[in-house]
XYZ file of C-alpha atoms in Angstrom:
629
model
C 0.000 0.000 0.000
C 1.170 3.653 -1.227
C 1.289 6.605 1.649
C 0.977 9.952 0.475
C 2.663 12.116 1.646
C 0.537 14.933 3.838
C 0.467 18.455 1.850
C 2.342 21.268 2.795
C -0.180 24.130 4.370
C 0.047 26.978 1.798
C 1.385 29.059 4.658
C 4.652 26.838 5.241
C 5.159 26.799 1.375
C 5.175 30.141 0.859
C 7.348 30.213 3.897
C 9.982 28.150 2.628
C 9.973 29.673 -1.317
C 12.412 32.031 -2.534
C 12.189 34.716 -5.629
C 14.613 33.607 -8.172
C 16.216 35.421 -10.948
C 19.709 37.521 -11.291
C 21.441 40.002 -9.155
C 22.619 43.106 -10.704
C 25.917 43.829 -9.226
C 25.222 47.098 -9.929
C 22.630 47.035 -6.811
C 25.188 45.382 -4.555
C 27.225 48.335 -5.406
C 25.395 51.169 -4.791
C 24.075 49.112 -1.448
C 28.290 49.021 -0.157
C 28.431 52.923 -0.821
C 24.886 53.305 0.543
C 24.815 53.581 4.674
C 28.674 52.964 5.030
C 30.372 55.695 3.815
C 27.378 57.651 5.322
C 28.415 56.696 8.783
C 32.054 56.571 8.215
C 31.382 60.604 7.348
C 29.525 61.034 10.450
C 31.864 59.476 12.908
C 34.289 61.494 11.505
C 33.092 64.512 11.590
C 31.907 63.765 15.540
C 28.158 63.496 14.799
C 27.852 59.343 14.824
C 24.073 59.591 15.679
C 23.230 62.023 12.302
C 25.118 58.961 10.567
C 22.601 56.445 12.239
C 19.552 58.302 10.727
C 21.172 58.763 7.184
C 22.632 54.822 6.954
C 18.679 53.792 8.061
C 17.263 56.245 5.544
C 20.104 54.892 2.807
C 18.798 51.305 3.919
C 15.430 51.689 3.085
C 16.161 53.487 -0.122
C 18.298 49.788 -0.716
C 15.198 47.723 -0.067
C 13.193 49.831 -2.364
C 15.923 49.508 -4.979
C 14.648 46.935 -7.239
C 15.165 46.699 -10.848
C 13.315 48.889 -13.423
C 14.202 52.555 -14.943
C 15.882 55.457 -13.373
C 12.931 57.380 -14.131
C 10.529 54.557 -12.169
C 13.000 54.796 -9.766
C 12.775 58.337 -8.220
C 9.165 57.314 -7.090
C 9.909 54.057 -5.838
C 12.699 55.158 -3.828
C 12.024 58.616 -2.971
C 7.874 58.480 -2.244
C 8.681 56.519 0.438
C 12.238 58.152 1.586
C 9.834 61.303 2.078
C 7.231 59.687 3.781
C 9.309 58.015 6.130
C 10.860 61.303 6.880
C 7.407 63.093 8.034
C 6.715 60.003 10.014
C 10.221 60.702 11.745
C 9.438 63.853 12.231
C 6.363 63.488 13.444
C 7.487 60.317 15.979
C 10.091 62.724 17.528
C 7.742 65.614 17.822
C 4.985 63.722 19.623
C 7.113 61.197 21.432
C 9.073 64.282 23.268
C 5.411 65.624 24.771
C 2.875 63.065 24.635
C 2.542 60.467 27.579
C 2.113 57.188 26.813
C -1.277 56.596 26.338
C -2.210 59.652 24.072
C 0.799 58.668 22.003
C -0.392 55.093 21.498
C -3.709 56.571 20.197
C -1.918 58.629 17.872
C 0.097 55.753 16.992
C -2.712 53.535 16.071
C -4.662 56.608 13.964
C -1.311 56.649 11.749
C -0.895 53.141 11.262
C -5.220 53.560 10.230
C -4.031 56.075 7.908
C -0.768 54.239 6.596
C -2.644 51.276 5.951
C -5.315 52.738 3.982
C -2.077 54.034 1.857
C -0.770 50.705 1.078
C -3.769 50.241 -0.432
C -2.631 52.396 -3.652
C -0.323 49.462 -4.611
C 3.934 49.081 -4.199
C 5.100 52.516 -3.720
C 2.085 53.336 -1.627
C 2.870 49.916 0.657
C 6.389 51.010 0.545
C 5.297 54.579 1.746
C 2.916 53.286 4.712
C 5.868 51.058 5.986
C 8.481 53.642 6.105
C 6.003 55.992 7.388
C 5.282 53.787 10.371
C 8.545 52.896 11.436
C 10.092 56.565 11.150
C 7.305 57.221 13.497
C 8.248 54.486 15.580
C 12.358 55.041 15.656
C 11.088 58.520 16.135
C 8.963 58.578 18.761
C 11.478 55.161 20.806
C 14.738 56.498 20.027
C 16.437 58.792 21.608
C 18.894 60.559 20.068
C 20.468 64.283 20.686
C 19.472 65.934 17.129
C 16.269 67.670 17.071
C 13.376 66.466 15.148
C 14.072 68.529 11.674
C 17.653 67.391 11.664
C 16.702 63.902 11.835
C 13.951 63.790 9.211
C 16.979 65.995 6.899
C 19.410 62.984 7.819
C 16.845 60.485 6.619
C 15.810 61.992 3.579
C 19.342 62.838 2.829
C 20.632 59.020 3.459
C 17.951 58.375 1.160
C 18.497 60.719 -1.451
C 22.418 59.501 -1.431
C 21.191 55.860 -2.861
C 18.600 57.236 -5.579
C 21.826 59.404 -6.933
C 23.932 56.332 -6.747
C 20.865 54.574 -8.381
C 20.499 57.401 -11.777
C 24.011 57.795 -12.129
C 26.051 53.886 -11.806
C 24.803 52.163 -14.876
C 23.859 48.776 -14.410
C 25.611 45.553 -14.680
C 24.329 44.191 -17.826
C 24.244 48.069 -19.548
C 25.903 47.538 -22.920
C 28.045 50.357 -23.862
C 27.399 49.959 -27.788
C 26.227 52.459 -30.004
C 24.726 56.133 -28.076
C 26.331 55.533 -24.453
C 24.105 58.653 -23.297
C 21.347 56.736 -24.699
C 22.818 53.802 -23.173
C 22.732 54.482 -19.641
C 19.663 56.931 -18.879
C 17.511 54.057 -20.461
C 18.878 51.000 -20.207
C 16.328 49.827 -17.677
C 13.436 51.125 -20.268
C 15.696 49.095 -23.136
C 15.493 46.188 -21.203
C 11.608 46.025 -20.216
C 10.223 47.143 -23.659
C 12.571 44.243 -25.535
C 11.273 41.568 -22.534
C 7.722 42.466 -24.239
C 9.155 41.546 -27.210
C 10.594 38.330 -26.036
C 7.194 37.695 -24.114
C 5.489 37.990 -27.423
C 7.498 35.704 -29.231
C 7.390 33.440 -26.508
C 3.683 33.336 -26.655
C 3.633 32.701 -29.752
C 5.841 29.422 -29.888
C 3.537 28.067 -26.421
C 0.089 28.512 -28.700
C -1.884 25.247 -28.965
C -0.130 23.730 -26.112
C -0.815 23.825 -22.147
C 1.596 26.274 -21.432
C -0.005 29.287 -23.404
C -1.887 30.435 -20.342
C 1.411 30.889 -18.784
C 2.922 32.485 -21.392
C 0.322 34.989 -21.442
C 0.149 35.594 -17.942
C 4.179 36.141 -18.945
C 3.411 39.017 -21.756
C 0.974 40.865 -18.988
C 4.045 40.793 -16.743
C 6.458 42.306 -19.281
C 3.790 44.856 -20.591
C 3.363 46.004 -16.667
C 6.927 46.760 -15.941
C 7.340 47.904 -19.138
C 4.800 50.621 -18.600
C 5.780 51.297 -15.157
C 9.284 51.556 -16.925
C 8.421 54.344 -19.112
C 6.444 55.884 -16.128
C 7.533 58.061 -13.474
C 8.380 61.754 -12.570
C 8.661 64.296 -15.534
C 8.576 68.076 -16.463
C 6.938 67.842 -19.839
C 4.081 65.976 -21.321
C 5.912 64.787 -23.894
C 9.412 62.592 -24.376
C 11.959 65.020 -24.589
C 14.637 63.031 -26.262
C 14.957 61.212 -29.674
C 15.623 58.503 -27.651
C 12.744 58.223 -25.377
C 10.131 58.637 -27.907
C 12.248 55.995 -29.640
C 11.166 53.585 -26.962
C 7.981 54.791 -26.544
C 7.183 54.059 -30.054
C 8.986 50.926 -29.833
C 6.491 49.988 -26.355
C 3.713 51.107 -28.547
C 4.344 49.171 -31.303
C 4.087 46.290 -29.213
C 0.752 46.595 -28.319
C -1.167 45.343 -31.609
C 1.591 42.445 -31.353
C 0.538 41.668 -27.856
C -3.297 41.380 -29.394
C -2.768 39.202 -32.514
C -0.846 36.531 -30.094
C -3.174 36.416 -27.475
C -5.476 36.200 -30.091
C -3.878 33.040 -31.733
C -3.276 31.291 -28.683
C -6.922 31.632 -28.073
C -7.649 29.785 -31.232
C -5.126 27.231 -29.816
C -3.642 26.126 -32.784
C 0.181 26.060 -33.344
C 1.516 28.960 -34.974
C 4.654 28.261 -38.053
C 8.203 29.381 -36.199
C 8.305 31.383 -38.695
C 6.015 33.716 -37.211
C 8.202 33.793 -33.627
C 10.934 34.958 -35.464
C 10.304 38.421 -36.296
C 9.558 39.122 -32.261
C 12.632 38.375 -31.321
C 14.809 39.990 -33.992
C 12.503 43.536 -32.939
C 13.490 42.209 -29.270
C 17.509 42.015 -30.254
C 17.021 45.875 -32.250
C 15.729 47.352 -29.031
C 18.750 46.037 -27.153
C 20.706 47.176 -29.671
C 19.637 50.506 -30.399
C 19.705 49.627 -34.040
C 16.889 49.080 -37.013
C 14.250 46.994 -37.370
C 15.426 45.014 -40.887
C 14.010 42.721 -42.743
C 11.301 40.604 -40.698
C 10.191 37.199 -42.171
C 5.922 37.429 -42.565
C 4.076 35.104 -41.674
C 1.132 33.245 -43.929
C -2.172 35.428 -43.781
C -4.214 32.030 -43.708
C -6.132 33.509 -40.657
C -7.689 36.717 -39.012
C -4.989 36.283 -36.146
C -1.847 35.688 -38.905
C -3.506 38.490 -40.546
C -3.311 40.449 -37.619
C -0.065 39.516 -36.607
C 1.674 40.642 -40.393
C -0.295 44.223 -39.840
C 1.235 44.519 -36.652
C 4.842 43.285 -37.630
C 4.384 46.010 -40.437
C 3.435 48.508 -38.454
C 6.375 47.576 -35.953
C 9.186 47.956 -38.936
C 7.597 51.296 -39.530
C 7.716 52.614 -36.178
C 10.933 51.547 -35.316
C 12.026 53.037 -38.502
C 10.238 56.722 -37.581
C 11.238 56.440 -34.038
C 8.662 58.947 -33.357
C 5.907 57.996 -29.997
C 4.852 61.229 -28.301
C 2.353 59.538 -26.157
C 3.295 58.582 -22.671
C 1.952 55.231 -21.518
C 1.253 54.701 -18.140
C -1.568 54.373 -16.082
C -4.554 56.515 -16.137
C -5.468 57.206 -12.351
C -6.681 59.876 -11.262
C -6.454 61.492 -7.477
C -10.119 61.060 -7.178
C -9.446 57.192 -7.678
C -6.641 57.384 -5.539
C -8.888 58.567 -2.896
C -11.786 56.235 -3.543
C -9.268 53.427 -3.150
C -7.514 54.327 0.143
C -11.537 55.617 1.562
C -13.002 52.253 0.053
C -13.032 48.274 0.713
C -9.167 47.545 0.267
C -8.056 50.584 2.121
C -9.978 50.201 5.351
C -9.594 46.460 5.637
C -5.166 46.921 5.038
C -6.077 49.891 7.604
C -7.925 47.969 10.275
C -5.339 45.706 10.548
C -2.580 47.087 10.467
C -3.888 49.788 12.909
C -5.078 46.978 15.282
C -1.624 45.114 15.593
C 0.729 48.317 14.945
C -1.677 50.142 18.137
C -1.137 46.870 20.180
C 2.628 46.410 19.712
C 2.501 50.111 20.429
C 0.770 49.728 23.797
C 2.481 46.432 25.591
C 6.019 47.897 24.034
C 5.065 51.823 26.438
C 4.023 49.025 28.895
C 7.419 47.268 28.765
C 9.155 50.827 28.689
C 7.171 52.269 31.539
C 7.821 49.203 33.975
C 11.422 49.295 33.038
C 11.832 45.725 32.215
C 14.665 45.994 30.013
C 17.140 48.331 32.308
C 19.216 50.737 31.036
C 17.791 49.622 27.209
C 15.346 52.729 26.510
C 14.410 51.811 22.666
C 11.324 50.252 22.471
C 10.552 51.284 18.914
C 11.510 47.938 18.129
C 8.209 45.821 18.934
C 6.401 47.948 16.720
C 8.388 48.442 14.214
C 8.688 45.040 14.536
C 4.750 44.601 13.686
C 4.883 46.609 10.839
C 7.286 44.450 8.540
C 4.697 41.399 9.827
C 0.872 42.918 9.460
C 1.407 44.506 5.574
C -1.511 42.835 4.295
C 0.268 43.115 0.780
C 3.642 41.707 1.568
C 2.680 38.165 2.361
C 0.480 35.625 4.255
C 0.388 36.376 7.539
C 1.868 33.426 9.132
C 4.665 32.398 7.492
C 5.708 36.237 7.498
C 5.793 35.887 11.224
C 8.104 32.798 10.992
C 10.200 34.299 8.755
C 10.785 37.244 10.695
C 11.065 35.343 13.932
C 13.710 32.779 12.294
C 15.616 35.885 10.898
C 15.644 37.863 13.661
C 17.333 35.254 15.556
C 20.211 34.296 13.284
C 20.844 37.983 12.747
C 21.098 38.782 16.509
C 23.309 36.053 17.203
C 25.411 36.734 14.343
C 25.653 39.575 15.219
C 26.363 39.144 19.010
C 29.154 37.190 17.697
C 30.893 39.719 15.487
C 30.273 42.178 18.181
C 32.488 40.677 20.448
C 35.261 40.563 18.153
C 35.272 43.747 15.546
C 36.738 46.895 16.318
C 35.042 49.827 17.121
C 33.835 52.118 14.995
C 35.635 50.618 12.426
C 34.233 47.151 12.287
C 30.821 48.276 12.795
C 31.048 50.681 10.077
C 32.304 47.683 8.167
C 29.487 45.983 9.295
C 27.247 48.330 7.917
C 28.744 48.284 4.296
C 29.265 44.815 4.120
C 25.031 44.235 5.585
C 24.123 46.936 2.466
C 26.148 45.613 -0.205
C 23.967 42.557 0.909
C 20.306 43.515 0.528
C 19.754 43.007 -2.759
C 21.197 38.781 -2.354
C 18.655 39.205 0.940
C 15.932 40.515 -0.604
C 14.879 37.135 -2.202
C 13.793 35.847 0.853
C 12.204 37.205 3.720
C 14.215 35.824 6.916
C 17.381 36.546 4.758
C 16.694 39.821 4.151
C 15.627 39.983 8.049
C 18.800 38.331 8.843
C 20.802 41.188 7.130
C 18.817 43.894 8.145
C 18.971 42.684 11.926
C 22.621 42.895 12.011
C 22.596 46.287 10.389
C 20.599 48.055 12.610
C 22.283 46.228 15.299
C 25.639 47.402 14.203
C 23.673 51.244 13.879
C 22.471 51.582 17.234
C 25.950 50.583 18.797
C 27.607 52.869 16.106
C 25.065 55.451 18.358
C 26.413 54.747 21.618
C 24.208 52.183 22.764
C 25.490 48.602 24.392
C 25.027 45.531 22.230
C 21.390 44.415 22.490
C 20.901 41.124 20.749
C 19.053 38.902 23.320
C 16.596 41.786 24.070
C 15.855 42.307 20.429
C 15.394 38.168 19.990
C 12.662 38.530 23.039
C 10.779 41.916 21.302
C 10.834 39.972 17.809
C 9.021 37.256 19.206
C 7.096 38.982 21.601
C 5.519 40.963 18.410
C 5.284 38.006 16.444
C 3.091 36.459 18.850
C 0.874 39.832 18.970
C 0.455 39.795 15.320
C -0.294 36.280 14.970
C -3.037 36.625 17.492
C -4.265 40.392 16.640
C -3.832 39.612 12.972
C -6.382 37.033 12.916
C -9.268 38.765 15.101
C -12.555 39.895 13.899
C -12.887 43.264 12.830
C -15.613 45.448 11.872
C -17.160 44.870 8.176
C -16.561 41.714 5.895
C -13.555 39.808 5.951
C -12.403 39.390 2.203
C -13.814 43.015 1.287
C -10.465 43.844 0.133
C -10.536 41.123 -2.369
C -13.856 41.636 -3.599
C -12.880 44.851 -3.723
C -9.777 43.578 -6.152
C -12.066 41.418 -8.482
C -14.887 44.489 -8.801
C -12.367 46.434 -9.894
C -10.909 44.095 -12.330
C -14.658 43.217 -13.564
C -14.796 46.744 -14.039
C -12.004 46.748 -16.378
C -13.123 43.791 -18.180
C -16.663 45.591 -18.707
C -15.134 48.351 -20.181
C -13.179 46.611 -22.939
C -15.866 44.295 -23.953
C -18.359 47.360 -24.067
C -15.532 49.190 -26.774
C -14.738 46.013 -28.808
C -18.837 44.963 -29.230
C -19.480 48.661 -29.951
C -17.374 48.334 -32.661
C -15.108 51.470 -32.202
C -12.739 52.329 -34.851
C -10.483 53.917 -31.994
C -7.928 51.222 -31.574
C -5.407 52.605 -29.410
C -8.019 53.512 -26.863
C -9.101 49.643 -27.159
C -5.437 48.705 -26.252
C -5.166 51.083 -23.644
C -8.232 49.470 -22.056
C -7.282 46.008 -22.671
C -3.731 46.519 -21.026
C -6.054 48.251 -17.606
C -7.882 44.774 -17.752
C -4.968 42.574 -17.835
C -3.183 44.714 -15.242
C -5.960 44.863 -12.791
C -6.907 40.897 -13.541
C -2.987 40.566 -12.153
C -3.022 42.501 -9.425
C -6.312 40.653 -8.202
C -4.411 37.214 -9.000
C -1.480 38.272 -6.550
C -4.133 39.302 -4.302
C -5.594 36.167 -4.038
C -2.753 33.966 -3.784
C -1.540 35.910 -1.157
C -4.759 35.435 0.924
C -5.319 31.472 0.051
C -1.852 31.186 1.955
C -3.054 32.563 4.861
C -3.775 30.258 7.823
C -7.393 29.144 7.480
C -9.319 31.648 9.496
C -8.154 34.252 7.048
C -7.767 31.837 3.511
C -11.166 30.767 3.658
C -12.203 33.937 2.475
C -10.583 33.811 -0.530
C -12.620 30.807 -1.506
C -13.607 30.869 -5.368
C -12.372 33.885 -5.414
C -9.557 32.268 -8.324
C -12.344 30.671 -10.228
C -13.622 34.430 -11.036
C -10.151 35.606 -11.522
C -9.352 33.109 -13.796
C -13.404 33.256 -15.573
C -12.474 37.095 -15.976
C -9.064 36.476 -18.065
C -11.321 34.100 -19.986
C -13.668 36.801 -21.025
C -10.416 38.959 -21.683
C -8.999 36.520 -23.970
C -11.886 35.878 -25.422
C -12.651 39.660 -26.159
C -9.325 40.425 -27.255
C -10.201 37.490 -30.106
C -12.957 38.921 -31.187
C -11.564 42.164 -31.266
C -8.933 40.882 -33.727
C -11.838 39.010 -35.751
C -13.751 42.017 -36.159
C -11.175 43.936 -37.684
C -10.228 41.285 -40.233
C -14.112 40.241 -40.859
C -16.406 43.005 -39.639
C -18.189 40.207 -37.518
C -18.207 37.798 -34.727
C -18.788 33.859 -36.118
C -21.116 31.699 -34.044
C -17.527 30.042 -31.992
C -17.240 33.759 -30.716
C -20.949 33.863 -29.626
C -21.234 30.770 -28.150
C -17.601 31.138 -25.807
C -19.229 34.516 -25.289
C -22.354 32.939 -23.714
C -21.223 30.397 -21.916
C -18.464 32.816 -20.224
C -21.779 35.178 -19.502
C -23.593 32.212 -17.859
C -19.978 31.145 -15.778
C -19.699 34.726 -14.408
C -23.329 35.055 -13.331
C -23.387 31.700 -11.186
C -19.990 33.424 -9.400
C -21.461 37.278 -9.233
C -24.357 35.787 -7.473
C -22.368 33.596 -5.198
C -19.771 35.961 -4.171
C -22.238 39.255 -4.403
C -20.368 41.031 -7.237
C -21.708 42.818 -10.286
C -19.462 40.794 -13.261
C -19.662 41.607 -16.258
C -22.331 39.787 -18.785
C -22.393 39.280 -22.649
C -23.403 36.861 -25.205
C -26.973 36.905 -25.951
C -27.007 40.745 -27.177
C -24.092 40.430 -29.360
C -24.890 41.647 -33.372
C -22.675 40.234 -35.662
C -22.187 42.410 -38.942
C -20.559 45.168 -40.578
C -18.149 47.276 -38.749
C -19.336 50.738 -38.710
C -16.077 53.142 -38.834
């Protein structure tokens, strides 16, 4: 007789995976001149405390510094560098004249607030985090500079790493051809010629099982393409030949995008032939060279069609090098607002609040009976709760034993080194060495605990403060087990609104681009605008989701069947982007169209009136004829 063996709980699995992928040495780099050099300049000039606040603000500029464009870059480091420098600010300012009890209230309103930030996506989460633990260092540590000068040292640590970030080129940068164009775009270069890739990749996987993948790939590489040519500008418009080079290259990518997806709909295998002309446009982008010659594919069908229009159109646009039109995403502050005020924000905001108020409380507690001596920070347990509760960071649980196992190798590491490095010299060597190592760390989160540990370790001795590593072991675990037990406590409203929330507002999307491609619009870059805002929403809900299903069961079970509509929705986006492609080769939809049409109505309805949400419908109301222009 066969055992099987017992399944691992999704919560220990994602637990024990790690992100994969390169590490651009460029990043390790600009993490060894990050907080080192910063303290080094500090303790030399007599001021090691200032140094403390600049190498933490340089840290978590190194934790935001993940690959992408410079441009991208600027708000992914520095929205949060600034935020984490008014929670500082405001940490010191109330923690010097607010007793304990008014300042835990206070404490538990901003991590409300912060919460309801992360809700605007990575930078946002990024932002909430840093603004909670500046308040926290603020408010716990005491140090001799006055609040403005800390929240300067902070933002300048910060701003140190994000000019180390625009002006080191990366690792892989190739320093062929236009080396100005070269290395302000090289992380634009890269994502727009992954789309490429993605495209061609789709198109060898159609008619097999792994075309679903390899679309869920090309959604991937269109997002951080986008979010690539996205970010802080002065004008409305490209201002180099160079950028509206790539923009016209991202844009020409679009239609490409549509005629695979469209052919791995119709799941039969597409010649090799027709993969081929992808990649060479992939290589020219690289490159910074022409198009050339393209091999085109047989027009024996609406999406071959389709695909030979688009390759067309791609030699001529790389040729004229000529996109004015930005591309990113189309949110408005009004949205913005709606989303932190709405379902997602005040369910991230609850909880966070919740634990981030309670770690707050027992820590003043602690610190007001005195239990740890002559120790006086007690930031640490909620700071401590932050990195744990971010509802958008990971399950719960295996978050907490991350932390917990990373804490305690990094304490006792750094106990160890303690004992034997010189001071301030080894600890400022600490510091460098602990930087240079974020971006190895940050595949994992009890690595990247492990490293940080050591480094703020290494930071508050650099201070003046006596080695601390069993007391930071006990607060680690001490907020671990507040978060596991606060984290999974009722709280007002529905549990799983912030999903629902996440699948409305990819339905939404969805709605949209059916409504434009069955009304038969002649406007076809609004249509691909509108199909890349369903894709990208349908993603975000599917990260969403797998992040709650790994949740311990209390939480998990309400994400049930919340992946069936998910994956029902990027049906009905599939399906629409087909028929978009066979209306503009026929004029009409054929009865295969209708009928995937109606049976994807009839799927959605069952879930809408399971789950309570308003999906989108469409089958039965569908004309089929001429396209009127």
């Amino acid at each position: 007789m066969t055992r099987t063996a017992p399944a691992v709980p999704p919560w220990l699995a994602h637990a024990l995976r790690s992100q994969r992928g390169p590490v651009s040495r460029s990043a390790v780099l600009r993490g060894a001149l990050g907080g080192g050099p910063l303290l080094l300049a500090a303790v030399a000039a007599g001021r090691p405390t200032l140094g403390v606040v600049a190498a933490i603000g340089a840290m978590f500029a190194g934790i935001n510094d993940r690959p992408g464009s410079r441009r991208a870059s600027v708000a992914r480091i520095g929205t949060p560098a600034l935020a984490g420098a008014a929670g500082l600010l405001t940490g010191t300012v109330v923690g010097d004249h607010t007793p304990a009890l008014p300042l835990t209230l206070l404490l538990t309103v901003l991590g409300l607030a912060a919460g309801g930030i992360s809700a605007l996506g990575p930078v946002g989460s990024a932002a909430g985090t840093q603004l909670l633990v500046g308040a926290a260092v603020g408010a716990g540590m005491p140090l001799p500079e006055p609040a403005w000068l800390r929240a300067v040292a902070f933002t300048a640590g910060a701003a140190w790493l994000l000019l180390l970030r625009l002006a080191l080129p990366t690792s892989r940068s190739s320093l062929a051809g236009d080396r100005r164009f070269e290395l302000r775009f090289d992380g634009e270069r890269a994502a727009v010629a992954g789309v490429y890739d993605a495209v061609a990749a789709l198109l060898d996987a159609a008619g097999s099982d792994g075309a679903t993948a390899r679309r869920a790939a090309l959604t991937a590489a269109l997002d951080q393409a986008q979010d690539a040519l996205a970010g802080p500008r002065l004008r409305r418009h490209p201002a180099s030949a160079a950028e509206r080079r790539l923009h016209a290259q991202y844009a020409a990518a679009l239609p490409l995008a549509e005629a695979a997806t469209a052919l791995a709909w119709a799941g039969e295998p597409v010649p090799p032939r027709a993969c081929e002309a992808p990649r060479r446009l992939a290589a020219a982008v690289r490159d910074g060279a022409p198009a050339g010659p393209l091999p085109a594919p047989t027009r024996s069908a609406p999406g071959l069609r389709a695909l030979d229009d688009a390759l067309l159109h791609a030699a001529e646009a790389f040729d004229r090098a000529d996109g004015r039109r930005l591309h990113g995403r189309r949110r408005t502050r009004t949205a913005a607002v709606r989303t932190v005020l709405g379902a997602r924000g005040r369910e991230y905001g609850m909880r966070v609040a919740l634990c981030f108020g309670a770690s707050a409380a027992v820590a003043q507690v602690l610190h007001q009976a005195r239990w740890n001596g002559q120790h006086e920070h007690w930031y640490w347990l909620p700071a401590t709760a932050v990195f744990l509760v971010k509802p958008d960071l990971g399950p719960l649980a295996s978050r907490v034993l991350s932390r917990a196992a990373g804490t305690v190798l990094g304490a006792l590491l750094f106990a160890g080194l303690a004992a034997v490095l010189p001071r301030p010299e080894g600890l400022v060597l600490l510091v460098t060495v602990c930087g240079a190592l974020i971006p190895l760390a940050t595949r994992h989160f009890a690595a990247q605990t492990a490293v940080v540990t050591v480094l703020v370790l290494a930071l508050v001795m650099a201070g003046g403060e006596p080695q601390a590593s069993l007391a930071r072991i006990g607060e680690t675990l001490l907020a671990c087990a507040i978060v596991l037990v606060v984290g999974h406590l009722p709280t007002p409203g529905r549990r799983g609104d912030a999903l629902r929330a996440r699948l409305a507002e990819a339905s939404g999307a969805a709605r949209e681009y059916l409504a434009h491609v069955l009304g038969e619009s002649a406007d076809r870059e609004a249509r691909w605008a509108l199909r890349r805002e369903a894709y990208r929403t349908l993603a975000e809900a599917r990260t969403a989701i797998a992040l709650a299903s790994a949740e311990l069961p209390p939480l998990a079970r309400h994400a049930d069947g919340a992946d069936e509509i998910a994956a029902a929705l990027e049906r009905l986006v599939d399906t629409t982007t087909a028929c978009a492609v066979h209306l503009d080769d026929t004029g009409g939809l054929d009865p295969h169209h209708l009928r995937r049409l109606t049976a994807l109505r009839d799927e959605l309805a069952r879930h809408g009136a399971r789950l309570r949400l308003d999906l989108p419908t469409a089958g039965g109301d569908v004309r089929v004829g001429a396209r009127h222009g």
